[in-house]
Amino acid sequence: MNNTKVEICSVNTSKLPVLKGEEKRLLFDRILEGDEEAREQYIYGNLRLVLSIIRRFNNRGEYIDDIFQVGCIGLIKAIDNFDVTQGVQFSTYAVPMIIGEIRRYLRDNNSIRVSRSLKDIAYKALQIKERLMNENSKEPTIEEIAKEMEMEKEAVLFALDAIQAPISLFEPVYHDGTDAIFVMDQVRDEKNADTKWLENLSLSEALKRLCDREKYILNLRFFEGKTQMEVAEEIGISQAQVSRLEKSALKNMKKHIS
């Protein structure tokens, strides 16, 4: 961020503070004790995080002030729900919440008009999805959701697709602290069978070099789609340990994939 004065929602972004690690910890201790002044300081000290996130939504046709305000709501929700005992940095927890809040706003204010009936079906499906996840501790399939709603699977899927905001090919889907993986990296040419066969062979060989625990964690994370927290609960270790083992396994695999 340079020193040029740029105002968003009457906030001079060039003068926003940067909180040090120790400052954040001390402020959060005060927040947990109910100190509203500390809460305000923590919010203000993390507005740069919101600014860094809203840049990816610049080309959505929305006023940047509106996106900034919505991002601030996500930031406040993250502060109010952050669990310091989980061993993760606040920014790691806050970024998905801020992005989620902005995406919900864009979805609900999509310039492509979606009928009220389609929205009702989609929101009911999302409510049922959340209920089934809480009941069964796993993400339900579209078939299971449709069965609960007594509707055709295709109708439910169509309604859910209708409320989704368009996603840029340059939207990051994974970041390990170095190189980001974008949506476009996930687009595959299914017709290129030779390349796919070679990739599968290379991946299979790399997996063989991992220990059983690493294989199990990667299987749960990337083949069954479970979160790090869900994996941690299943195998009886902390989320931080799952994160370290996952990064180590992926790093080892990269060494053996040409």
GROMACS .gro file of C-alpha atoms in nm:
model
  258
    1MET     CA    1   0.000   0.000   0.000
    2ASN     CA    2   0.154   0.337  -0.101
    3ASN     CA    3   0.103   0.670   0.074
    4THR     CA    4  -0.149   0.801  -0.179
    5LYS     CA    5  -0.466   0.908  -0.004
    6VAL     CA    6  -0.748   0.678  -0.113
    7GLU     CA    7  -1.077   0.703   0.073
    8ILE     CA    8  -1.323   0.416   0.093
    9CYS     CA    9  -1.632   0.473   0.308
   10SER     CA   10  -1.459   0.785   0.450
   11VAL     CA   11  -1.160   0.574   0.560
   12ASN     CA   12  -0.819   0.711   0.455
   13THR     CA   13  -0.656   0.382   0.353
   14SER     CA   14  -0.305   0.532   0.349
   15LYS     CA   15  -0.321   0.587   0.726
   16LEU     CA   16  -0.452   0.248   0.833
   17PRO     CA   17  -0.239   0.096   1.112
   18VAL     CA   18  -0.055  -0.235   1.091
   19LEU     CA   19  -0.083  -0.444   1.408
   20LYS     CA   20   0.220  -0.645   1.519
   21GLY     CA   21   0.178  -1.002   1.642
   22GLU     CA   22   0.217  -0.912   2.009
   23GLU     CA   23  -0.027  -0.621   1.973
   24LYS     CA   24  -0.285  -0.854   1.822
   25ARG     CA   25  -0.246  -1.103   2.104
   26LEU     CA   26  -0.280  -0.840   2.377
   27LEU     CA   27  -0.580  -0.679   2.208
   28PHE     CA   28  -0.753  -1.014   2.172
   29ASP     CA   29  -0.697  -1.088   2.540
   30ARG     CA   30  -0.881  -0.764   2.616
   31ILE     CA   31  -1.155  -0.848   2.364
   32LEU     CA   32  -1.217  -1.177   2.541
   33GLU     CA   33  -1.263  -0.979   2.861
   34GLY     CA   34  -1.535  -0.771   2.695
   35ASP     CA   35  -1.327  -0.461   2.616
   36GLU     CA   36  -1.516  -0.280   2.335
   37GLU     CA   37  -1.236  -0.029   2.278
   38ALA     CA   38  -0.992  -0.315   2.212
   39ARG     CA   39  -1.246  -0.469   1.972
   40GLU     CA   40  -1.268  -0.142   1.777
   41GLN     CA   41  -0.888  -0.118   1.761
   42TYR     CA   42  -0.864  -0.478   1.638
   43ILE     CA   43  -1.123  -0.414   1.367
   44TYR     CA   44  -0.948  -0.095   1.252
   45GLY     CA   45  -0.610  -0.268   1.263
   46ASN     CA   46  -0.733  -0.541   1.026
   47LEU     CA   47  -0.900  -0.321   0.763
   48ARG     CA   48  -0.595  -0.366   0.539
   49LEU     CA   49  -0.686  -0.736   0.527
   50VAL     CA   50  -1.032  -0.643   0.396
   51LEU     CA   51  -0.876  -0.409   0.138
   52SER     CA   52  -0.643  -0.682   0.010
   53ILE     CA   53  -0.940  -0.917  -0.037
   54ILE     CA   54  -1.183  -0.678  -0.211
   55ARG     CA   55  -0.933  -0.619  -0.493
   56ARG     CA   56  -1.029  -0.954  -0.644
   57PHE     CA   57  -1.391  -0.835  -0.667
   58ASN     CA   58  -1.314  -0.507  -0.846
   59ASN     CA   59  -1.461  -0.621  -1.180
   60ARG     CA   60  -1.799  -0.740  -1.051
   61GLY     CA   61  -1.982  -0.418  -1.136
   62GLU     CA   62  -2.048  -0.327  -0.772
   63TYR     CA   63  -1.951  -0.008  -0.590
   64ILE     CA   64  -1.623  -0.067  -0.410
   65ASP     CA   65  -1.758   0.110  -0.100
   66ASP     CA   66  -2.041  -0.146  -0.079
   67ILE     CA   67  -1.800  -0.439  -0.115
   68PHE     CA   68  -1.574  -0.286   0.150
   69GLN     CA   69  -1.862  -0.251   0.397
   70VAL     CA   70  -1.969  -0.611   0.339
   71GLY     CA   71  -1.609  -0.726   0.384
   72CYS     CA   72  -1.598  -0.538   0.716
   73ILE     CA   73  -1.907  -0.731   0.828
   74GLY     CA   74  -1.720  -1.054   0.750
   75LEU     CA   75  -1.419  -0.924   0.946
   76ILE     CA   76  -1.635  -0.844   1.249
   77LYS     CA   77  -1.798  -1.188   1.236
   78ALA     CA   78  -1.452  -1.346   1.221
   79ILE     CA   79  -1.337  -1.148   1.527
   80ASP     CA   80  -1.650  -1.240   1.723
   81ASN     CA   81  -1.616  -1.611   1.641
   82PHE     CA   82  -1.238  -1.659   1.643
   83ASP     CA   83  -1.117  -1.932   1.878
   84VAL     CA   84  -0.762  -1.856   1.995
   85THR     CA   85  -0.722  -2.213   2.127
   86GLN     CA   86  -0.724  -2.363   1.775
   87GLY     CA   87  -0.362  -2.267   1.705
   88VAL     CA   88  -0.424  -2.085   1.376
   89GLN     CA   89  -0.348  -1.726   1.279
   90PHE     CA   90  -0.641  -1.486   1.279
   91SER     CA   91  -0.592  -1.399   0.911
   92THR     CA   92  -0.611  -1.769   0.816
   93TYR     CA   93  -0.950  -1.789   0.985
   94ALA     CA   94  -1.075  -1.446   0.875
   95VAL     CA   95  -1.002  -1.455   0.501
   96PRO     CA   96  -1.259  -1.730   0.414
   97MET     CA   97  -1.523  -1.558   0.630
   98ILE     CA   98  -1.468  -1.221   0.461
   99ILE     CA   99  -1.474  -1.380   0.113
  100GLY     CA  100  -1.786  -1.578   0.204
  101GLU     CA  101  -1.968  -1.266   0.322
  102ILE     CA  102  -1.883  -1.082  -0.001
  103ARG     CA  103  -1.986  -1.376  -0.217
  104ARG     CA  104  -2.321  -1.401  -0.038
  105TYR     CA  105  -2.376  -1.032  -0.102
  106LEU     CA  106  -2.288  -1.065  -0.471
  107ARG     CA  107  -2.508  -1.375  -0.499
  108ASP     CA  108  -2.807  -1.201  -0.345
  109ASN     CA  109  -2.751  -0.888  -0.555
  110ASN     CA  110  -2.664  -1.063  -0.879
  111SER     CA  111  -2.744  -0.847  -1.182
  112ILE     CA  112  -2.868  -1.162  -1.353
  113ARG     CA  113  -3.223  -1.180  -1.224
  114VAL     CA  114  -3.312  -1.510  -1.063
  115SER     CA  115  -3.680  -1.584  -1.002
  116ARG     CA  116  -3.810  -1.580  -0.646
  117SER     CA  117  -3.920  -1.944  -0.674
  118LEU     CA  118  -3.570  -2.057  -0.779
  119LYS     CA  119  -3.416  -1.864  -0.491
  120ASP     CA  120  -3.661  -2.023  -0.246
  121ILE     CA  121  -3.569  -2.372  -0.369
  122ALA     CA  122  -3.197  -2.295  -0.350
  123TYR     CA  123  -3.210  -2.148   0.000
  124LYS     CA  124  -3.422  -2.436   0.126
  125ALA     CA  125  -3.167  -2.678  -0.024
  126LEU     CA  126  -2.885  -2.494   0.155
  127GLN     CA  127  -3.073  -2.515   0.486
  128ILE     CA  128  -3.128  -2.888   0.440
  129LYS     CA  129  -2.763  -2.933   0.342
  130GLU     CA  130  -2.650  -2.763   0.663
  131ARG     CA  131  -2.892  -2.971   0.874
  132LEU     CA  132  -2.778  -3.299   0.717
  133MET     CA  133  -2.412  -3.202   0.767
  134ASN     CA  134  -2.477  -3.140   1.136
  135GLU     CA  135  -2.669  -3.467   1.173
  136ASN     CA  136  -2.431  -3.692   0.978
  137SER     CA  137  -2.097  -3.507   1.014
  138LYS     CA  138  -2.041  -3.520   0.639
  139GLU     CA  139  -2.152  -3.324   0.335
  140PRO     CA  140  -2.472  -3.466   0.180
  141THR     CA  141  -2.503  -3.545  -0.190
  142ILE     CA  142  -2.744  -3.363  -0.420
  143GLU     CA  143  -2.949  -3.685  -0.431
  144GLU     CA  144  -2.987  -3.684  -0.052
  145ILE     CA  145  -3.088  -3.318  -0.049
  146ALA     CA  146  -3.339  -3.371  -0.331
  147LYS     CA  147  -3.488  -3.669  -0.150
  148GLU     CA  148  -3.544  -3.457   0.162
  149MET     CA  149  -3.712  -3.190  -0.051
  150GLU     CA  150  -3.914  -3.450  -0.249
  151MET     CA  151  -3.790  -3.299  -0.573
  152GLU     CA  152  -3.596  -3.410  -0.878
  153LYS     CA  153  -3.219  -3.390  -0.841
  154GLU     CA  154  -3.188  -3.182  -1.158
  155ALA     CA  155  -3.432  -2.919  -1.028
  156VAL     CA  156  -3.237  -2.875  -0.705
  157LEU     CA  157  -2.905  -2.857  -0.890
  158PHE     CA  158  -3.044  -2.599  -1.134
  159ALA     CA  159  -3.169  -2.380  -0.848
  160LEU     CA  160  -2.834  -2.397  -0.665
  161ASP     CA  161  -2.644  -2.311  -0.983
  162ALA     CA  162  -2.875  -2.014  -1.046
  163ILE     CA  163  -2.772  -1.833  -0.726
  164GLN     CA  164  -2.398  -1.884  -0.768
  165ALA     CA  165  -2.194  -1.578  -0.856
  166PRO     CA  166  -1.965  -1.614  -1.161
  167ILE     CA  167  -1.610  -1.715  -1.066
  168SER     CA  168  -1.302  -1.577  -1.237
  169LEU     CA  169  -1.056  -1.823  -1.388
  170PHE     CA  170  -0.794  -1.639  -1.185
  171GLU     CA  171  -0.973  -1.700  -0.854
  172PRO     CA  172  -0.724  -1.867  -0.614
  173VAL     CA  173  -0.850  -2.201  -0.480
  174TYR     CA  174  -0.544  -2.300  -0.274
  175HIS     CA  175  -0.242  -2.117  -0.136
  176ASP     CA  176   0.041  -2.279   0.059
  177GLY     CA  177   0.228  -1.956   0.129
  178THR     CA  178   0.425  -1.963  -0.197
  179ASP     CA  179   0.255  -2.030  -0.531
  180ALA     CA  180  -0.123  -2.006  -0.554
  181ILE     CA  181  -0.338  -2.254  -0.747
  182PHE     CA  182  -0.607  -2.085  -0.956
  183VAL     CA  183  -0.937  -2.207  -1.101
  184MET     CA  184  -0.782  -2.215  -1.447
  185ASP     CA  185  -0.523  -2.461  -1.317
  186GLN     CA  186  -0.806  -2.702  -1.242
  187VAL     CA  187  -0.954  -2.689  -1.594
  188ARG     CA  188  -0.863  -3.011  -1.768
  189ASP     CA  189  -0.880  -3.141  -2.123
  190GLU     CA  190  -1.048  -3.479  -2.080
  191LYS     CA  191  -0.967  -3.565  -2.443
  192ASN     CA  192  -0.594  -3.562  -2.376
  193ALA     CA  193  -0.583  -3.922  -2.254
  194ASP     CA  194  -0.205  -3.960  -2.284
  195THR     CA  195  -0.133  -3.664  -2.057
  196LYS     CA  196  -0.397  -3.779  -1.808
  197TRP     CA  197  -0.251  -4.132  -1.800
  198LEU     CA  198   0.101  -3.999  -1.737
  199GLU     CA  199  -0.021  -3.766  -1.463
  200ASN     CA  200  -0.207  -4.049  -1.289
  201LEU     CA  201   0.100  -4.272  -1.312
  202SER     CA  202   0.326  -4.000  -1.169
  203LEU     CA  203   0.077  -3.926  -0.891
  204SER     CA  204   0.045  -4.294  -0.805
  205GLU     CA  205   0.421  -4.334  -0.780
  206ALA     CA  206   0.451  -4.024  -0.559
  207LEU     CA  207   0.177  -4.152  -0.327
  208LYS     CA  208   0.362  -4.479  -0.279
  209ARG     CA  209   0.651  -4.288  -0.122
  210LEU     CA  210   0.434  -4.149   0.159
  211CYS     CA  211   0.376  -4.317   0.495
  212ASP     CA  212   0.034  -4.468   0.567
  213ARG     CA  213  -0.069  -4.176   0.786
  214GLU     CA  214   0.013  -3.919   0.517
  215LYS     CA  215  -0.173  -4.124   0.255
  216TYR     CA  216  -0.477  -4.146   0.483
  217ILE     CA  217  -0.481  -3.771   0.548
  218LEU     CA  218  -0.450  -3.683   0.177
  219ASN     CA  219  -0.725  -3.932   0.094
  220LEU     CA  220  -0.960  -3.774   0.347
  221ARG     CA  221  -0.872  -3.419   0.240
  222PHE     CA  222  -0.862  -3.440  -0.138
  223PHE     CA  223  -1.061  -3.750  -0.233
  224GLU     CA  224  -1.334  -3.739   0.033
  225GLY     CA  225  -1.336  -3.360   0.051
  226LYS     CA  226  -1.312  -3.330   0.430
  227THR     CA  227  -1.186  -3.018   0.606
  228GLN     CA  228  -0.871  -3.019   0.817
  229MET     CA  229  -1.087  -2.991   1.129
  230GLU     CA  230  -1.292  -3.297   1.026
  231VAL     CA  231  -0.975  -3.495   0.956
  232ALA     CA  232  -0.833  -3.392   1.293
  233GLU     CA  233  -1.144  -3.516   1.474
  234GLU     CA  234  -1.143  -3.846   1.282
  235ILE     CA  235  -0.781  -3.940   1.355
  236GLY     CA  236  -0.756  -3.778   1.698
  237ILE     CA  237  -0.496  -3.504   1.647
  238SER     CA  238  -0.509  -3.124   1.631
  239GLN     CA  239  -0.600  -2.925   1.322
  240ALA     CA  240  -0.253  -2.768   1.329
  241GLN     CA  241  -0.094  -3.115   1.318
  242VAL     CA  242  -0.313  -3.212   1.022
  243SER     CA  243  -0.204  -2.894   0.843
  244ARG     CA  244   0.166  -2.969   0.901
  245LEU     CA  245   0.135  -3.332   0.791
  246GLU     CA  246  -0.062  -3.232   0.483
  247LYS     CA  247   0.195  -2.971   0.378
  248SER     CA  248   0.481  -3.214   0.440
  249ALA     CA  249   0.311  -3.487   0.233
  250LEU     CA  250   0.240  -3.250  -0.058
  251LYS     CA  251   0.598  -3.122  -0.045
  252ASN     CA  252   0.733  -3.479  -0.058
  253MET     CA  253   0.505  -3.565  -0.349
  254LYS     CA  254   0.619  -3.263  -0.548
  255LYS     CA  255   0.976  -3.394  -0.531
  256HIS     CA  256   0.874  -3.711  -0.716
  257ILE     CA  257   0.635  -3.561  -0.973
  258SER     CA  258   0.808  -3.440  -1.285
   0.00000   0.00000   0.00000
